[in-house]
Amino acid sequence: MKRLVLAALAGALFGAGLVISGMSNPNKVLNFLDVLGPWDASLLVVMMVAVPVTAIGFKLAWRQSAPVCGGAFQNPPGRHIDGRLLGGAAMFGVGWGLAGYCPGPALTALAIAPREGLIFVGAMLAGGLLFKVTQK
Amino acid sequence: MIEATEFTPLQAALGGALIGVAAVTLMWSLGKIAGISGLLRSAVFGPDADRAWKGVFLAMLVVSAWLVFRFGGFGFELRQGFPAWQLVSGGLLVGYGTALGSGCTSGHGVCGIARLSMRSILATALFMASGIVSAVVIRHGLVL
């Protein structure tokens, strides 16, 4: 139960952050990526604040011997850099630039802009499913 | 159509801080990385014993975003008539690409860079670069 409550809190903070930061607004995202258009640097500020806050918070959290709800801290080792990582990241970026949604903001669009959210998230899940069935 | 948006550094900083605090909350409590693409895939497709908390996290992300948008004073004007083909092709590429590359803006871009993971730093540089090329080409055509 404690796990679910804390997961709910983290999700609520994340969702609020996406809207307040402007990440949920695909026009702002595309105006950040489109460096030849009416450039909007807001998303650079989002990353420049989110990354150090996370870095410091992770360091503090890792001082505990284990997470509050038990288990172990997930800290994926630096596996080798391969074509899957690079190809996947490149593909993701192309899709991001086509519509202005990455996965978090796309989920918020389900409630904020349902037409766009349903089409995009539906296609995104289809892409994930395609990966799942073709990799086995 | 290109609609200009205002540079909003204060909101961006506040929102970015909240995203960071959210990621730290999940690490501190459950020990997990807040990577939305991966959480969504395992919540929907499983199989995973952790589907309950992942579902709750994602559901609250959506509900909270809607509340803040609707009642929190952080609403914005929705774009109208955005081409469906761009949403479909964009969604497919984001869904497949984040699965293949094991992460998105949150997992690689925020949590991965915060952990100083070389994989995540490279992935983020790459999806930023391809995102810029993609957005520029779709809006301005092949400019070169």
GROMACS .gro file of C-alpha atoms in nm:
model
  280
    1MET     CA    1   0.000   0.000   0.000
    2LYS     CA    2   0.283   0.235   0.092
    3ARG     CA    3   0.440   0.158  -0.247
    4LEU     CA    4   0.123   0.258  -0.428
    5VAL     CA    5   0.082   0.582  -0.230
    6LEU     CA    6   0.440   0.690  -0.295
    7ALA     CA    7   0.417   0.589  -0.662
    8ALA     CA    8   0.101   0.800  -0.685
    9LEU     CA    9   0.279   1.096  -0.526
   10ALA     CA   10   0.573   1.065  -0.767
   11GLY     CA   11   0.338   1.038  -1.065
   12ALA     CA   12   0.140   1.343  -0.951
   13LEU     CA   13   0.458   1.550  -0.912
   14PHE     CA   14   0.580   1.436  -1.251
   15GLY     CA   15   0.253   1.522  -1.426
   16ALA     CA   16   0.237   1.865  -1.262
   17GLY     CA   17   0.599   1.928  -1.365
   18LEU     CA   18   0.529   1.839  -1.727
   19VAL     CA   19   0.243   2.090  -1.753
   20ILE     CA   20   0.402   2.371  -1.549
   21SER     CA   21   0.733   2.341  -1.735
   22GLY     CA   22   0.567   2.363  -2.077
   23MET     CA   23   0.681   2.016  -2.188
   24SER     CA   24   0.317   1.916  -2.233
   25ASN     CA   25   0.265   2.190  -2.490
   26PRO     CA   26   0.378   2.047  -2.826
   27ASN     CA   27   0.402   2.396  -2.975
   28LYS     CA   28   0.670   2.485  -2.718
   29VAL     CA   29   0.852   2.157  -2.778
   30LEU     CA   30   0.857   2.206  -3.155
   31ASN     CA   31   0.964   2.568  -3.113
   32PHE     CA   32   1.257   2.441  -2.908
   33LEU     CA   33   1.358   2.176  -3.162
   34ASP     CA   34   1.297   2.399  -3.465
   35VAL     CA   35   1.604   2.615  -3.438
   36LEU     CA   36   1.514   2.799  -3.759
   37GLY     CA   37   1.169   2.902  -3.635
   38PRO     CA   38   1.053   3.126  -3.348
   39TRP     CA   39   1.296   2.962  -3.107
   40ASP     CA   40   1.176   2.898  -2.750
   41ALA     CA   41   1.456   2.799  -2.511
   42SER     CA   42   1.220   2.704  -2.225
   43LEU     CA   43   1.287   2.331  -2.257
   44LEU     CA   44   1.659   2.388  -2.219
   45VAL     CA   45   1.582   2.548  -1.881
   46VAL     CA   46   1.364   2.248  -1.788
   47MET     CA   47   1.652   2.009  -1.847
   48MET     CA   48   1.909   2.237  -1.682
   49VAL     CA   49   1.705   2.236  -1.362
   50ALA     CA   50   1.563   1.881  -1.369
   51VAL     CA   51   1.901   1.712  -1.419
   52PRO     CA   52   2.092   1.863  -1.123
   53VAL     CA   53   1.790   1.831  -0.891
   54THR     CA   54   1.772   1.463  -0.984
   55ALA     CA   55   2.149   1.415  -0.955
   56ILE     CA   56   2.163   1.564  -0.604
   57GLY     CA   57   1.845   1.382  -0.495
   58PHE     CA   58   1.971   1.046  -0.620
   59LYS     CA   59   2.298   1.092  -0.429
   60LEU     CA   60   2.103   1.167  -0.110
   61ALA     CA   61   1.864   0.876  -0.167
   62TRP     CA   62   2.152   0.634  -0.223
   63ARG     CA   63   2.289   0.714   0.123
   64GLN     CA   64   2.018   0.485   0.257
   65SER     CA   65   2.101   0.118   0.252
   66ALA     CA   66   1.778   0.041   0.066
   67PRO     CA   67   1.470   0.219  -0.073
   68VAL     CA   68   1.201   0.314   0.181
   69CYS     CA   69   0.969   0.043   0.049
   70GLY     CA   70   1.238  -0.223   0.038
   71GLY     CA   71   1.415  -0.389  -0.251
   72ALA     CA   72   1.726  -0.242  -0.407
   73PHE     CA   73   1.818   0.075  -0.591
   74GLN     CA   74   1.799   0.049  -0.967
   75ASN     CA   75   2.122   0.184  -1.114
   76PRO     CA   76   2.171   0.020  -1.453
   77PRO     CA   77   2.540  -0.038  -1.515
   78GLY     CA   78   2.696   0.135  -1.813
   79ARG     CA   79   2.653  -0.146  -2.059
   80HIS     CA   80   2.832  -0.114  -2.388
   81ILE     CA   81   2.715   0.138  -2.643
   82ASP     CA   82   2.559  -0.043  -2.936
   83GLY     CA   83   2.357   0.007  -3.249
   84ARG     CA   84   2.030  -0.056  -3.070
   85LEU     CA   85   2.087   0.232  -2.829
   86LEU     CA   86   2.198   0.471  -3.102
   87GLY     CA   87   1.943   0.360  -3.363
   88GLY     CA   88   1.660   0.367  -3.109
   89ALA     CA   89   1.754   0.713  -2.983
   90ALA     CA   90   1.779   0.848  -3.339
   91MET     CA   91   1.436   0.703  -3.429
   92PHE     CA   92   1.282   0.842  -3.112
   93GLY     CA   93   1.412   1.189  -3.193
   94VAL     CA   94   1.265   1.183  -3.543
   95GLY     CA   95   0.923   1.092  -3.402
   96TRP     CA   96   0.957   1.358  -3.131
   97GLY     CA   97   1.025   1.624  -3.393
   98LEU     CA   98   0.735   1.511  -3.613
   99ALA     CA   99   0.466   1.569  -3.352
  100GLY     CA  100   0.623   1.742  -3.051
  101TYR     CA  101   0.545   1.464  -2.803
  102CYS     CA  102   0.779   1.242  -2.607
  103PRO     CA  103   0.619   0.969  -2.393
  104GLY     CA  104   0.541   1.169  -2.073
  105PRO     CA  105   0.378   1.467  -2.243
  106ALA     CA  106   0.195   1.229  -2.479
  107LEU     CA  107   0.028   1.069  -2.177
  108THR     CA  108  -0.076   1.407  -2.040
  109ALA     CA  109  -0.228   1.485  -2.382
  110LEU     CA  110  -0.474   1.199  -2.325
  111ALA     CA  111  -0.651   1.431  -2.080
  112ILE     CA  112  -0.547   1.776  -2.207
  113ALA     CA  113  -0.583   1.730  -2.584
  114PRO     CA  114  -0.765   1.397  -2.624
  115ARG     CA  115  -0.774   1.385  -3.006
  116GLU     CA  116  -0.398   1.423  -3.034
  117GLY     CA  117  -0.329   1.218  -2.722
  118LEU     CA  118  -0.536   0.917  -2.827
  119ILE     CA  119  -0.392   0.905  -3.179
  120PHE     CA  120  -0.032   0.955  -3.063
  121VAL     CA  121  -0.041   0.722  -2.761
  122GLY     CA  122  -0.223   0.457  -2.967
  123ALA     CA  123   0.052   0.473  -3.231
  124MET     CA  124   0.322   0.480  -2.961
  125LEU     CA  125   0.186   0.161  -2.801
  126ALA     CA  126   0.163   0.002  -3.147
  127GLY     CA  127   0.530   0.089  -3.199
  128GLY     CA  128   0.620  -0.067  -2.864
  129LEU     CA  129   0.418  -0.379  -2.948
  130LEU     CA  130   0.584  -0.403  -3.289
  131PHE     CA  131   0.922  -0.399  -3.113
  132LYS     CA  132   0.807  -0.666  -2.869
  133VAL     CA  133   0.683  -0.907  -3.136
  134THR     CA  134   0.972  -0.856  -3.376
  135GLN     CA  135   1.249  -0.895  -3.117
  136LYS     CA  136   1.138  -1.234  -2.989
  137MET     CA  137   0.139   2.624  -3.927
  138ILE     CA  138   0.399   2.762  -3.688
  139GLU     CA  139   0.268   2.930  -3.375
  140ALA     CA  140   0.522   3.129  -3.178
  141THR     CA  141   0.541   3.064  -2.802
  142GLU     CA  142   0.677   3.279  -2.525
  143PHE     CA  143   1.004   3.200  -2.345
  144THR     CA  144   0.891   3.109  -1.992
  145PRO     CA  145   1.204   3.047  -1.783
  146LEU     CA  146   1.039   3.066  -1.440
  147GLN     CA  147   0.770   2.810  -1.520
  148ALA     CA  148   1.030   2.597  -1.697
  149ALA     CA  149   1.254   2.602  -1.389
  150LEU     CA  150   0.966   2.528  -1.149
  151GLY     CA  151   0.836   2.247  -1.370
  152GLY     CA  152   1.185   2.107  -1.419
  153ALA     CA  153   1.240   2.107  -1.042
  154LEU     CA  154   0.911   1.918  -0.992
  155ILE     CA  155   1.012   1.659  -1.253
  156GLY     CA  156   1.341   1.617  -1.067
  157VAL     CA  157   1.168   1.585  -0.730
  158ALA     CA  158   0.931   1.328  -0.883
  159ALA     CA  159   1.223   1.122  -1.012
  160VAL     CA  160   1.395   1.144  -0.672
  161THR     CA  161   1.074   1.045  -0.492
  162LEU     CA  162   1.049   0.728  -0.701
  163MET     CA  163   1.417   0.643  -0.644
  164TRP     CA  164   1.400   0.717  -0.270
  165SER     CA  165   1.081   0.519  -0.211
  166LEU     CA  166   1.084   0.231  -0.460
  167GLY     CA  167   1.441   0.248  -0.587
  168LYS     CA  168   1.321   0.282  -0.944
  169ILE     CA  169   1.416   0.506  -1.235
  170ALA     CA  170   1.133   0.728  -1.360
  171GLY     CA  171   1.157   0.642  -1.728
  172ILE     CA  172   0.813   0.695  -1.874
  173SER     CA  173   0.854   0.492  -2.194
  174GLY     CA  174   0.965   0.181  -2.006
  175LEU     CA  175   0.708   0.220  -1.729
  176LEU     CA  176   0.431   0.254  -1.987
  177ARG     CA  177   0.541  -0.052  -2.184
  178SER     CA  178   0.562  -0.278  -1.883
  179ALA     CA  179   0.239  -0.139  -1.732
  180VAL     CA  180   0.053  -0.215  -2.058
  181PHE     CA  181   0.228  -0.522  -2.197
  182GLY     CA  182   0.385  -0.675  -1.887
  183PRO     CA  183   0.453  -0.939  -1.777
  184ASP     CA  184   0.561  -0.772  -1.458
  185ALA     CA  185   0.487  -0.812  -1.092
  186ASP     CA  186   0.523  -0.435  -1.056
  187ARG     CA  187   0.238  -0.346  -1.290
  188ALA     CA  188   0.023  -0.208  -1.005
  189TRP     CA  189   0.256   0.071  -0.895
  190LYS     CA  190   0.350   0.152  -1.253
  191GLY     CA  191  -0.017   0.185  -1.344
  192VAL     CA  192  -0.083   0.405  -1.041
  193PHE     CA  193   0.219   0.625  -1.117
  194LEU     CA  194   0.110   0.677  -1.480
  195ALA     CA  195  -0.258   0.729  -1.394
  196MET     CA  196  -0.169   0.995  -1.137
  197LEU     CA  197   0.067   1.159  -1.386
  198VAL     CA  198  -0.225   1.206  -1.625
  199VAL     CA  199  -0.478   1.314  -1.359
  200SER     CA  200  -0.239   1.562  -1.200
  201ALA     CA  201  -0.142   1.708  -1.538
  202TRP     CA  202  -0.509   1.759  -1.621
  203LEU     CA  203  -0.583   1.925  -1.285
  204VAL     CA  204  -0.287   2.162  -1.315
  205PHE     CA  205  -0.378   2.241  -1.675
  206ARG     CA  206  -0.747   2.297  -1.602
  207PHE     CA  207  -0.746   2.454  -1.256
  208GLY     CA  208  -0.385   2.539  -1.170
  209GLY     CA  209  -0.346   2.845  -1.387
  210PHE     CA  210  -0.103   2.669  -1.621
  211GLY     CA  211  -0.336   2.609  -1.914
  212PHE     CA  212  -0.223   2.682  -2.268
  213GLU     CA  213  -0.391   2.719  -2.603
  214LEU     CA  214  -0.433   2.385  -2.778
  215ARG     CA  215  -0.320   2.360  -3.137
  216GLN     CA  216  -0.599   2.286  -3.382
  217GLY     CA  217  -0.611   2.051  -3.679
  218PHE     CA  218  -0.260   1.909  -3.637
  219PRO     CA  219  -0.216   1.649  -3.916
  220ALA     CA  220  -0.310   1.297  -3.806
  221TRP     CA  221  -0.034   1.141  -4.019
  222GLN     CA  222   0.228   1.329  -3.818
  223LEU     CA  223   0.075   1.206  -3.492
  224VAL     CA  224   0.062   0.846  -3.619
  225SER     CA  225   0.410   0.834  -3.769
  226GLY     CA  226   0.554   1.029  -3.475
  227GLY     CA  227   0.389   0.793  -3.226
  228LEU     CA  228   0.511   0.481  -3.405
  229LEU     CA  229   0.869   0.610  -3.418
  230VAL     CA  230   0.864   0.721  -3.053
  231GLY     CA  231   0.712   0.388  -2.941
  232TYR     CA  232   0.952   0.169  -3.138
  233GLY     CA  233   1.257   0.390  -3.092
  234THR     CA  234   1.226   0.423  -2.714
  235ALA     CA  235   1.184   0.044  -2.685
  236LEU     CA  236   1.488  -0.023  -2.904
  237GLY     CA  237   1.698   0.246  -2.735
  238SER     CA  238   1.575   0.163  -2.381
  239GLY     CA  239   1.459   0.512  -2.286
  240CYS     CA  240   1.324   0.855  -2.363
  241THR     CA  241   1.356   1.213  -2.239
  242SER     CA  242   1.290   1.110  -1.878
  243GLY     CA  243   1.484   0.783  -1.848
  244HIS     CA  244   1.788   0.887  -2.054
  245GLY     CA  245   1.753   1.267  -2.060
  246VAL     CA  246   1.683   1.335  -1.691
  247CYS     CA  247   1.761   1.026  -1.482
  248GLY     CA  248   2.040   0.890  -1.704
  249ILE     CA  249   2.233   1.215  -1.732
  250ALA     CA  250   2.185   1.269  -1.358
  251ARG     CA  251   2.353   0.930  -1.302
  252LEU     CA  252   2.629   1.033  -1.548
  253SER     CA  253   2.555   0.728  -1.761
  254MET     CA  254   2.756   0.751  -2.082
  255ARG     CA  255   2.486   0.555  -2.266
  256SER     CA  256   2.222   0.806  -2.162
  257ILE     CA  257   2.436   1.109  -2.241
  258LEU     CA  258   2.499   0.975  -2.593
  259ALA     CA  259   2.134   0.876  -2.643
  260THR     CA  260   2.018   1.221  -2.533
  261ALA     CA  261   2.262   1.401  -2.765
  262LEU     CA  262   2.141   1.182  -3.048
  263PHE     CA  263   1.765   1.220  -2.996
  264MET     CA  264   1.806   1.594  -2.949
  265ALA     CA  265   1.999   1.612  -3.277
  266SER     CA  266   1.757   1.395  -3.474
  267GLY     CA  267   1.465   1.580  -3.315
  268ILE     CA  268   1.607   1.911  -3.435
  269VAL     CA  269   1.660   1.778  -3.787
  270SER     CA  270   1.312   1.626  -3.793
  271ALA     CA  271   1.135   1.940  -3.668
  272VAL     CA  272   1.329   2.170  -3.900
  273VAL     CA  273   1.266   1.951  -4.206
  274ILE     CA  274   0.896   1.899  -4.136
  275ARG     CA  275   0.843   2.272  -4.088
  276HIS     CA  276   1.072   2.426  -4.345
  277GLY     CA  277   1.129   2.146  -4.595
  278LEU     CA  278   1.475   2.037  -4.697
  279VAL     CA  279   1.650   2.365  -4.630
  280LEU     CA  280   1.996   2.273  -4.746
   0.00000   0.00000   0.00000
